[in-house]
Coordinates of C-alpha atoms and ligand atoms in Angstrom, one line a residue:
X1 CA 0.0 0.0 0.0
X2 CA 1.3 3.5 -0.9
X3 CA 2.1 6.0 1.9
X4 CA 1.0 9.2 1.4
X5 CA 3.6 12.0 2.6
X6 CA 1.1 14.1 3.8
X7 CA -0.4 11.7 6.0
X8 CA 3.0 11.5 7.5
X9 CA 4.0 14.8 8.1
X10 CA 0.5 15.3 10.1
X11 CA 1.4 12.1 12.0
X12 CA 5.4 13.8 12.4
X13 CA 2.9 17.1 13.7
X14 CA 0.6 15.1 16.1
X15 CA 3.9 13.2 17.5
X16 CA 5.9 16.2 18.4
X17 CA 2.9 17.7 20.0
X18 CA 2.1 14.8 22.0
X19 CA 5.5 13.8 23.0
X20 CA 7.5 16.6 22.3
X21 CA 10.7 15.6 20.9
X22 CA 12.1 12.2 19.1
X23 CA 10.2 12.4 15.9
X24 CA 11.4 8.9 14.6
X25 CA 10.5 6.9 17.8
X26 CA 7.8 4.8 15.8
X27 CA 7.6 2.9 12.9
X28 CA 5.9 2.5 9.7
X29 CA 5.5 -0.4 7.8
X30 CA 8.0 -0.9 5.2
X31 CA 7.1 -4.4 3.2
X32 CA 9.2 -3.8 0.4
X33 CA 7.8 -6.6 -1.8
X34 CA 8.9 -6.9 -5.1
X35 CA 6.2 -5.8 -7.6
X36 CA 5.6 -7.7 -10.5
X37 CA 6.8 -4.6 -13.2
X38 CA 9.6 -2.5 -12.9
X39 CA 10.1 0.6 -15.0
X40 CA 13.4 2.0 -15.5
X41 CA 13.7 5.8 -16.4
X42 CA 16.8 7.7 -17.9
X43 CA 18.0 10.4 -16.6
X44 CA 20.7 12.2 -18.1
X45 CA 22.7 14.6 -15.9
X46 CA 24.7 17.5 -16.1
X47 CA 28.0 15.7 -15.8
X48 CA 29.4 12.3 -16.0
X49 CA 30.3 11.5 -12.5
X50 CA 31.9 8.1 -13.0
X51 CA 35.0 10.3 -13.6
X52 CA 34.2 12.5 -10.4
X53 CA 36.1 12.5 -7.3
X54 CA 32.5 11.8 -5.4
X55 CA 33.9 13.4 -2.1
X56 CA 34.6 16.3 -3.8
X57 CA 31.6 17.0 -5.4
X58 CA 29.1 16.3 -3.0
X59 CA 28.6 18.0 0.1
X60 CA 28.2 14.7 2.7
X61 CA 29.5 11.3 2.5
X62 CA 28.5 8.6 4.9
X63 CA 28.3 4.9 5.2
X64 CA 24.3 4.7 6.3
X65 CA 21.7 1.7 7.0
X66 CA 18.4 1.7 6.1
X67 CA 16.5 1.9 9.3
X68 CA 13.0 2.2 7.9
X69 CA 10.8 3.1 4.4
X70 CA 8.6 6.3 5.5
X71 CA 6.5 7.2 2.8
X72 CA 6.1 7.5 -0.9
X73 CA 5.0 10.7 -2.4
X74 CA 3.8 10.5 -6.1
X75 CA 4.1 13.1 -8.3
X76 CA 1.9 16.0 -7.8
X77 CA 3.4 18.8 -10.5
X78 CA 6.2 19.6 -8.7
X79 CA 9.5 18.0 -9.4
X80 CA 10.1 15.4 -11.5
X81 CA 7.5 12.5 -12.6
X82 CA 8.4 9.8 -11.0
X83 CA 7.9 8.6 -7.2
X84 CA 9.7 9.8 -4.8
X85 CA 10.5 7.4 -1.6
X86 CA 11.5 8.4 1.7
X87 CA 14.1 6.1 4.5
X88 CA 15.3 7.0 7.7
X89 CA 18.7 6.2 7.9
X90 CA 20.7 5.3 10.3
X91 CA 24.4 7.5 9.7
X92 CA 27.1 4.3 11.0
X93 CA 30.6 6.7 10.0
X94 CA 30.7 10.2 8.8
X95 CA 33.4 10.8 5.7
X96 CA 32.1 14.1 4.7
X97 CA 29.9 16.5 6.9
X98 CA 28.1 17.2 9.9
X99 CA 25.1 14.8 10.2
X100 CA 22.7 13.6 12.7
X101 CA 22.6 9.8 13.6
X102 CA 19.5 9.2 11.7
X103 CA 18.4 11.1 8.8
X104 CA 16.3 11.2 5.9
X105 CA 16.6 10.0 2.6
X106 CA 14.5 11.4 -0.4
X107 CA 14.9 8.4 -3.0
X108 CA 14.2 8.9 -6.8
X109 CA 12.1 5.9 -7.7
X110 CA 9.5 3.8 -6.0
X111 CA 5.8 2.6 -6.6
X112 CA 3.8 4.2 -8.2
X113 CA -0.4 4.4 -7.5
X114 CA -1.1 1.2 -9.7
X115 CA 2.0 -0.7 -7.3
X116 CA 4.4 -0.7 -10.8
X117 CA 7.9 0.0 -9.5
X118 CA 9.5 2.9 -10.5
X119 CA 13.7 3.5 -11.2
X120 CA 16.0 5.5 -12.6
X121 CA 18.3 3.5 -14.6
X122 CA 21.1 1.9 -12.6
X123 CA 19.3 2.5 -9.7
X124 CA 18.1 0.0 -6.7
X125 CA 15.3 0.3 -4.7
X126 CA 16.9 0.5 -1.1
X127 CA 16.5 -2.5 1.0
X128 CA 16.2 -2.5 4.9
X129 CA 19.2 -3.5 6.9
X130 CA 21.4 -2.8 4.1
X131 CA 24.5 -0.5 4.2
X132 CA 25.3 2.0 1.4
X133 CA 28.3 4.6 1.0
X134 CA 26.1 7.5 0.5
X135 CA 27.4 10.7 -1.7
X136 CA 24.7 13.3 -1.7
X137 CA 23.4 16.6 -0.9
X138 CA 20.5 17.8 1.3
X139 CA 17.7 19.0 -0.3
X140 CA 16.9 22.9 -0.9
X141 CA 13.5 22.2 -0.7
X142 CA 10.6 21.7 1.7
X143 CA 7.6 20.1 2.1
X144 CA 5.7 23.4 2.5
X145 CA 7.3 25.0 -0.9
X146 CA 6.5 21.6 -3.3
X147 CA 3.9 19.1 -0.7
X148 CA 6.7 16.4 -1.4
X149 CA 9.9 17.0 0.2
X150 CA 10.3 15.9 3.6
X151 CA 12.0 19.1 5.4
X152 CA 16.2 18.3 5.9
X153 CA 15.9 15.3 3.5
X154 CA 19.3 13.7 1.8
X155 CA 18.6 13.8 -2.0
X156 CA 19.0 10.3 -4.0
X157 CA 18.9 11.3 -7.7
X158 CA 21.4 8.7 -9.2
X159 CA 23.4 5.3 -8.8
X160 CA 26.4 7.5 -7.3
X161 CA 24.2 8.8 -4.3
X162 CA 23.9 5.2 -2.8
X163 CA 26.5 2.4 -3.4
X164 CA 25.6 -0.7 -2.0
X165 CA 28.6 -2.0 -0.4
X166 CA 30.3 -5.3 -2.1
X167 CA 29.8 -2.8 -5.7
X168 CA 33.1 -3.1 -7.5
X169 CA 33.3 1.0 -7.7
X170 CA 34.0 1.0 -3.8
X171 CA 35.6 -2.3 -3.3
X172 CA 39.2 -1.0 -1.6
X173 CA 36.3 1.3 0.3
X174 CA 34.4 -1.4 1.4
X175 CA 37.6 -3.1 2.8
X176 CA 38.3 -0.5 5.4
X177 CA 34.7 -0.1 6.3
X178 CA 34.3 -3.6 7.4
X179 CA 37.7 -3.5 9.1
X180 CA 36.2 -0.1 11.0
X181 CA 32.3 -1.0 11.8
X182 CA 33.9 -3.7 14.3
X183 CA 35.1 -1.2 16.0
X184 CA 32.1 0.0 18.8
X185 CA 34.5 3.3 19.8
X186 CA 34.3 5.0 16.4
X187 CA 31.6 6.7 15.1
X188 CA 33.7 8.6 12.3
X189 CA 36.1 7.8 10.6
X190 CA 38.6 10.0 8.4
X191 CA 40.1 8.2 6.0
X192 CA 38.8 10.3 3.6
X193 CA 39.8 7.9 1.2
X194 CA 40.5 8.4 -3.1
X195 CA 39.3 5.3 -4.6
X196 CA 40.3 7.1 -8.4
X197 CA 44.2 5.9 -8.5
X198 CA 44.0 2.2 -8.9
X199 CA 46.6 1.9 -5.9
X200 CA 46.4 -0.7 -4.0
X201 CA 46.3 1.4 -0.9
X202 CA 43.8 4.0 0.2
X203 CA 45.3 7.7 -0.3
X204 CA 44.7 9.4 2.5
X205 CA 43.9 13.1 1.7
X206 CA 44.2 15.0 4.7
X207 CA 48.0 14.7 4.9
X208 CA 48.3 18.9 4.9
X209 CA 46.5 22.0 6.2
X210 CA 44.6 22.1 2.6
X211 CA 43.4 19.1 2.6
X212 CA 42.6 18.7 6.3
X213 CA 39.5 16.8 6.7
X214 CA 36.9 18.4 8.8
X215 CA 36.4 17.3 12.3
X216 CA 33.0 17.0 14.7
X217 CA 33.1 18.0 18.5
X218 CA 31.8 15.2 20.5
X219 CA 32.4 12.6 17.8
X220 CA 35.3 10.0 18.1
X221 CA 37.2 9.9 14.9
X222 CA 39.0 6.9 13.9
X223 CA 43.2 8.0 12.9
X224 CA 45.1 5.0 10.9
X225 CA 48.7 6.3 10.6
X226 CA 51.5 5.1 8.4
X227 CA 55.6 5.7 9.6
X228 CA 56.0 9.4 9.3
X229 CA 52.8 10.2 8.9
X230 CA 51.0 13.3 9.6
X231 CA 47.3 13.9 9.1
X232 CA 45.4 17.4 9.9
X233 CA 42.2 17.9 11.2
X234 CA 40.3 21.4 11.2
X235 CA 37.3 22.1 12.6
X236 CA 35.3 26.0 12.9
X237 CA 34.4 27.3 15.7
X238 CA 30.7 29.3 16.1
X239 CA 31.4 30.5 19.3
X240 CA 33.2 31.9 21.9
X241 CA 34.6 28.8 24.2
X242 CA 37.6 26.6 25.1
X243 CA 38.0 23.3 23.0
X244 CA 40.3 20.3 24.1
X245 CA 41.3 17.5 21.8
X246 CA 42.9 14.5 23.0
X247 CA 43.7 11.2 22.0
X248 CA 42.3 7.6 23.0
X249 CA 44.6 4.6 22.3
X250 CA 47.5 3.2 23.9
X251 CA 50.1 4.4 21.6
X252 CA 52.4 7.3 22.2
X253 CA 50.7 10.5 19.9
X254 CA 51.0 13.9 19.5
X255 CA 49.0 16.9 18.5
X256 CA 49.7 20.2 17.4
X257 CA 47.2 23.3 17.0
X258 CA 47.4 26.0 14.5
X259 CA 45.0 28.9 14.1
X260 CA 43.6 29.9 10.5
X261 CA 46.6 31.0 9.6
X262 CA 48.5 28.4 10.1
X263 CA 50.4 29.9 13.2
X264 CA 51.3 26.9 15.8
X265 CA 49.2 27.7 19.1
X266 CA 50.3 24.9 20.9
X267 CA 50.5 21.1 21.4
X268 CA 50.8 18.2 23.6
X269 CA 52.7 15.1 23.8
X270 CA 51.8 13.1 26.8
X271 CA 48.9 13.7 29.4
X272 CA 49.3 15.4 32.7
X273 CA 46.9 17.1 35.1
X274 CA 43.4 17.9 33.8
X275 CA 43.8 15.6 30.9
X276 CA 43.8 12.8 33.2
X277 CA 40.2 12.7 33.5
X278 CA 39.6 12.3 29.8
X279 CA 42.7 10.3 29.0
X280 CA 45.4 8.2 29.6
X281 CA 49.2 9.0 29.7
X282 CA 51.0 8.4 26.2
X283 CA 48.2 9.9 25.0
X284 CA 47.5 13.9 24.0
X285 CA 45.3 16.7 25.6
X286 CA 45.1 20.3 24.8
X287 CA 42.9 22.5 26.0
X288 CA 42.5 25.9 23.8
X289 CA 41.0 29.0 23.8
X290 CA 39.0 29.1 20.4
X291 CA 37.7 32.3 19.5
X292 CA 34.2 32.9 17.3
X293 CA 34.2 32.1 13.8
X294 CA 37.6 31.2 13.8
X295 CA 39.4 28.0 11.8
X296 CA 41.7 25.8 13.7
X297 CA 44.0 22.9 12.7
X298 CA 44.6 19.6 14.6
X299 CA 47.5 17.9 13.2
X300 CA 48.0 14.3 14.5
X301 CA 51.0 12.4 14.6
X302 CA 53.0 9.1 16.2
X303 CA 55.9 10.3 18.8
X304 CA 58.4 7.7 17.0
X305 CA 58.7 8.0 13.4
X306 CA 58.4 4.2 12.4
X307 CA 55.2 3.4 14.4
X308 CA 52.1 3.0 12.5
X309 CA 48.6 1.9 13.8
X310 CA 45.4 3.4 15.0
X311 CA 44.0 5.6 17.7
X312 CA 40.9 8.2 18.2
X313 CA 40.7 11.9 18.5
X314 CA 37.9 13.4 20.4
X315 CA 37.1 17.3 20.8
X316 CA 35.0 18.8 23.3
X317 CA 34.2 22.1 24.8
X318 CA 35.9 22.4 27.8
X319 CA 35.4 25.9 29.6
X320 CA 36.9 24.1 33.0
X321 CA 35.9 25.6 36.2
X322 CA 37.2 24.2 39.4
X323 CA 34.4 25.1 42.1
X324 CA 32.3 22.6 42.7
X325 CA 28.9 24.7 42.4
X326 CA 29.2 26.9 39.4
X327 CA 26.7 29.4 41.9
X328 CA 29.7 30.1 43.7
X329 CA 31.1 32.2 40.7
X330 CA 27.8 34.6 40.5
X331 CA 27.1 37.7 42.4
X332 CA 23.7 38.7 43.5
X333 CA 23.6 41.9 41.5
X334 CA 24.4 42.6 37.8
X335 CA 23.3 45.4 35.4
X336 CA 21.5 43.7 32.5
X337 CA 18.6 45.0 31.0
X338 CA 16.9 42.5 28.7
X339 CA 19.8 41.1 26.8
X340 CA 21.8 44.5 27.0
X341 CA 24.0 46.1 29.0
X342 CA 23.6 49.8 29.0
X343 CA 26.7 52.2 29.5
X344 CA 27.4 55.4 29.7
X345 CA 31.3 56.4 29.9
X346 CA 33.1 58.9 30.7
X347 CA 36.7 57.5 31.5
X348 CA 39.6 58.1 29.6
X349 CA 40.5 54.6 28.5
X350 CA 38.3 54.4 26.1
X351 CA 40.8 52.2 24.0
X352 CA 40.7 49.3 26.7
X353 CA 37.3 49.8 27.5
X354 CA 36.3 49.3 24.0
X355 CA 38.7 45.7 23.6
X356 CA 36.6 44.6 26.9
X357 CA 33.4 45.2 25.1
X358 CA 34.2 43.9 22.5
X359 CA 36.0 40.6 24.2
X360 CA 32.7 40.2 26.4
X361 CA 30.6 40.6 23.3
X362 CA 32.0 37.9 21.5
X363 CA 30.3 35.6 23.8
X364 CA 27.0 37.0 21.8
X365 CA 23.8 36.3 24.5
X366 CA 24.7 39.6 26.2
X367 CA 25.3 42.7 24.0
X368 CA 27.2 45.6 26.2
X369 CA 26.1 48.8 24.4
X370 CA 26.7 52.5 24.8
X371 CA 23.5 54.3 25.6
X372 CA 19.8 53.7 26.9
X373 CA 18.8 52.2 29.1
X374 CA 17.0 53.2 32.2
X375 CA 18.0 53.9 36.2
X376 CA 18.9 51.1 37.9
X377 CA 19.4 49.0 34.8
X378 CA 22.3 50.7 33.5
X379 CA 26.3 51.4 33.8
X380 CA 28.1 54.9 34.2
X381 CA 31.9 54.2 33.9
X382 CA 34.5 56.4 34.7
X383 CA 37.8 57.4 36.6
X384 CA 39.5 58.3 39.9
X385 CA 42.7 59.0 41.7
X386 CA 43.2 57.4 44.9
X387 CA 46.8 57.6 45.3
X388 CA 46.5 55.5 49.2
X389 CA 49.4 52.4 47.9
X390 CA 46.2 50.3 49.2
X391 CA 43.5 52.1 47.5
X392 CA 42.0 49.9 44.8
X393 CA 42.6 49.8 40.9
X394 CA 39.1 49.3 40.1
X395 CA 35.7 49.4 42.1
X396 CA 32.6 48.4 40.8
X397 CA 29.2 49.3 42.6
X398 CA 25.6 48.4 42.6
X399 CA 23.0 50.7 43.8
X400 CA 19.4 49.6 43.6
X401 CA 17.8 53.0 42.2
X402 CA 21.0 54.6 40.9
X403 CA 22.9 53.3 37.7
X404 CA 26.4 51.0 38.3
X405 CA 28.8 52.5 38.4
X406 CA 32.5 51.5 37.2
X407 CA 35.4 53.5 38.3
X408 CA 38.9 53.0 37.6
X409 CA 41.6 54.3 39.3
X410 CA 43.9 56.2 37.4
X411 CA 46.7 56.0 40.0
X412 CA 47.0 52.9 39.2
X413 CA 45.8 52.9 35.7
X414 CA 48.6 55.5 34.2
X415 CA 51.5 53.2 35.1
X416 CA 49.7 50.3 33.7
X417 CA 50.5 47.9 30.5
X418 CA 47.5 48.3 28.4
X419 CA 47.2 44.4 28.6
X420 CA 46.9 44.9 32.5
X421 CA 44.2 47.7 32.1
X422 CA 42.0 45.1 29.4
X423 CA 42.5 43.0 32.1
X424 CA 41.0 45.1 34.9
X425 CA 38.0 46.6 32.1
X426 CA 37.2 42.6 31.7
X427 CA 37.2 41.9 35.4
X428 CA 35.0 44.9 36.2
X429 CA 32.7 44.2 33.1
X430 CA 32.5 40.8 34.5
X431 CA 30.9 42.5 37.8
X432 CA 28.6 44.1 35.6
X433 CA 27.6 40.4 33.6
X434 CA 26.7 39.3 37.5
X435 CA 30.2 37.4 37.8
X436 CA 31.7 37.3 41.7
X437 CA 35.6 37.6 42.5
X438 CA 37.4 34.0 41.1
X439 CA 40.0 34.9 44.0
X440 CA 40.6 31.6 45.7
X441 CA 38.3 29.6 43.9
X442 CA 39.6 29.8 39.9
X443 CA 43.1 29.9 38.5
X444 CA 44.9 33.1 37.6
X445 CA 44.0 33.0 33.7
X446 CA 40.5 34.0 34.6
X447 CA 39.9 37.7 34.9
X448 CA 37.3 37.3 37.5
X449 CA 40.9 36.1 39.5
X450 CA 41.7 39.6 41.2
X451 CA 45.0 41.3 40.5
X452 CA 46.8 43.5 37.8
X453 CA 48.2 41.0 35.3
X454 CA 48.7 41.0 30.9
X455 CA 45.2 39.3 30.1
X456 CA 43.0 40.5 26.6
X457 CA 41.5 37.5 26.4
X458 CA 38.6 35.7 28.8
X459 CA 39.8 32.5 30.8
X460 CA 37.6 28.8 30.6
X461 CA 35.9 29.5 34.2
X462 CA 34.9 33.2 33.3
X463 CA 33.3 31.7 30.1
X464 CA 32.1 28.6 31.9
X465 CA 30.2 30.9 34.2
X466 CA 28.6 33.5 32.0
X467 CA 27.5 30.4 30.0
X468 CA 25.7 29.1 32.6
X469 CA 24.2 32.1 33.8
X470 CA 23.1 33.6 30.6
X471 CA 23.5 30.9 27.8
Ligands
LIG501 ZN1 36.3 42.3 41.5

């Protein structure tokens, strides 16, 4: 019996009211039964992609098992004549892409009203419980704009979208897949093979910065290296945060961390301290600050030169705070209005003031602006001179009915580094966020850590706790 699409996108609608989230946590039927007449269709496209490098010119690979057939949705004016079937899939190893562990597929082909099947030539009707290497792209459609797309759906249009694994166009692929779906640990694995040489080895292609393979936070990916081997691993960072990466195996590896330039940031060779809890000696953890929008690089490598083998990489935010009740780092008072902080300034280091706005802002749920506002809900900033050896460098002060105010103490401030006064504007903005003194509780890279020290840049506990406070 056909399935109408419609039907199940009002069942999707009457799911997620009832029960809110998991979409997928029930099953249609999905008898495939072979039909008596099958009715191939060519379809000529733009290119011949038997000479393509697929993982080039799609924009996800995976290796994917058909969970369950959804629905067919016939042709209706909109798209091409033919069928067009929809699968969950369940995503076993990521090659190319960010994707969720089950998707969609929207399948060219299927039966058709009168039960004929329906394929474009060269194509298979997708059978449950089978793997396929899947090349494709997600559809730019939805089923609001044509009433037969399923909304995020993975578009099957030709024989290279799906390859059934055992084809002889992905043999040497097939080879290291098996070898890989043993293992429970991974759930990605880069490889990012190039079946096009003929070689009788894969070619691995992220062996530089260019052609470093793209890496997913949360998500163990599987590393097979060679002697003297290097492979890179970049990921791009949406917000403001620390990331570690670190290593799970029990052979001696090393990473090394370059911004989008290319400049080395840092690295690690074996574990010590905080990496402990994620990891075991011989093996790697770094913990970095990675700024908004920003590209970094992983490169991977073996300590000794002539050992090959396999291990896992694994990235994570990590904004660390020690305290054992992230409460502990909040004051009672703070001067945010909305999702604003009001200021009005009148000091004259506008220059630092300006890169602890702008540091603070990065962090995006709270936007410090000059301005508006109203009593009580807003920030006057300027200086002093206390010249008492005691007197403080900065004060910060709430007053129910009259604005904050933010003073800075130019005794202080004048023989200052401008690194040391960013410093002091971030600690006192953090006042301002509804952040308490880190003194005694955090380490010294955080600026809510009292004291005049060189620091333009927010430590993991500072972002740790305005994260939790205001997302
Ligand atoms: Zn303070």
């Amino acid at each position: 019996m056909i399935k109408k699409c419609g039907q199940y996108v009002l069942i999707l609608a009457l799911f997620s009211i009832l029960f809110g989230l998991n979409l997928f946590s029930f099953e249609k039927s999905n008898d495939l039964v072979l039909k008596d007449t099958v009715q191939t269709v060519h379809a000529d496209f733009g290119k011949d992609y038997s000479q393509s490098n697929l993982l080039e010119e799609f924009d996800y690979s995976f290796l994917g098992k058909i969970d369950s057939y959804i629905c067919t949705s016939q042709f209706n004016g909109y798209g091409t004549e033919i069928p067009y079937s929809f699968f969950k899939v369940n995503v076993l190893h990521t090659y190319k892409g960010e994707l969720e562990k089950t998707i969609i597929i929207k399948f060219y082909g299927g039966y058709d009203e009168n039960n004929n099947l329906i394929l474009l030539e060269n194509m298979t009707y997708p059978q449950k419980n089978e793997a396929y290497i899947f090349y494709c792209n997600k559809t730019t459609l939805n089923y609001d704009a044509d009433e037969r797309t399923l909304d995020n759906s993975y578009v099957i249009t030709m024989p290279y979208n799906l390859i059934k694994q055992g084809s002889q166009s992905n043999q040497r692929a097939e080879s290291i897949v098996n070898k890989i779906k043993n293992d429970s640990l991974v759930t990605a694995i880069t490889p990012l093979w190039d079946f096009d040489d003929g070689g009788e080895e894969p070619e691995y292609i992220n062996t530089s910065f260019a052609t470093a393979a793209t890496i997913v936070l949360n998500v163990s990916t599987y590393v097979f290296l060679y002697p003297n081997h290097e492979r890179y691993y970049k990921i791009t960072n949406n917000k403001l945060r620390y990331l570690s990466f670190y290593s799970l195996g029990s052979l001696d590896t090393w990473v090394f961390v370059y911004d989008s330039s290319y400049n080395f940031l840092g690295g690690n060779d074996n574990v010590t301290g905080r990496g402990s809890d994620f990891t075991t000696e011989l093996n790697f953890f770094y913990n970095f600050y990675a700024d908004i929008n920003q590209t970094y690089y992983i490169k991977v490598k073996f300590s000794s030169s002539s050992q090959s083998g396999s291990f896992h990489i694994k990235g994570i935010e990590d904004n660390w705070y020690s305290s054992s009740n992230i409460n502990d780092l909040f004051w009672n008072h703070h001067g945010v209005n909305g999702n604003k902080v009001h200021f009005t300034n009148s000091s004259r280091y506008t220059t630092e003031i300006n890169n602890g706005i702008a540091e603070w802002n990065k962090l995006t749920t709270i936007q410090i602006v000059p301005g508006g506002g109203c009593v009580g809900k807003s920030v006057s900033i300027s200086d002093y001179t206390d010249t008492e050896p005691n007197a403080a460098v900065a004060m910060t002060s709430y007053n129910w009915i009259f604005p904050m105010t933010v003073k800075y103490n130019t005794y202080f401030f004048n023989n200052m580094t401008q690194a040391q006064r960013i410093k002091t504007v971030l600690h006192e903005f953090g006042h301002v966020l509804g952040l308490d003194e880190f003194t005694g509780k955090e380490s010294i890279i955080n600026v809510m850590h009292q004291g005049i020290r060189e620091l333009t840049i927010l430590g993991p506990a500072d972002i740790a706790a305005y994260r939790a406070k205001w997302g």
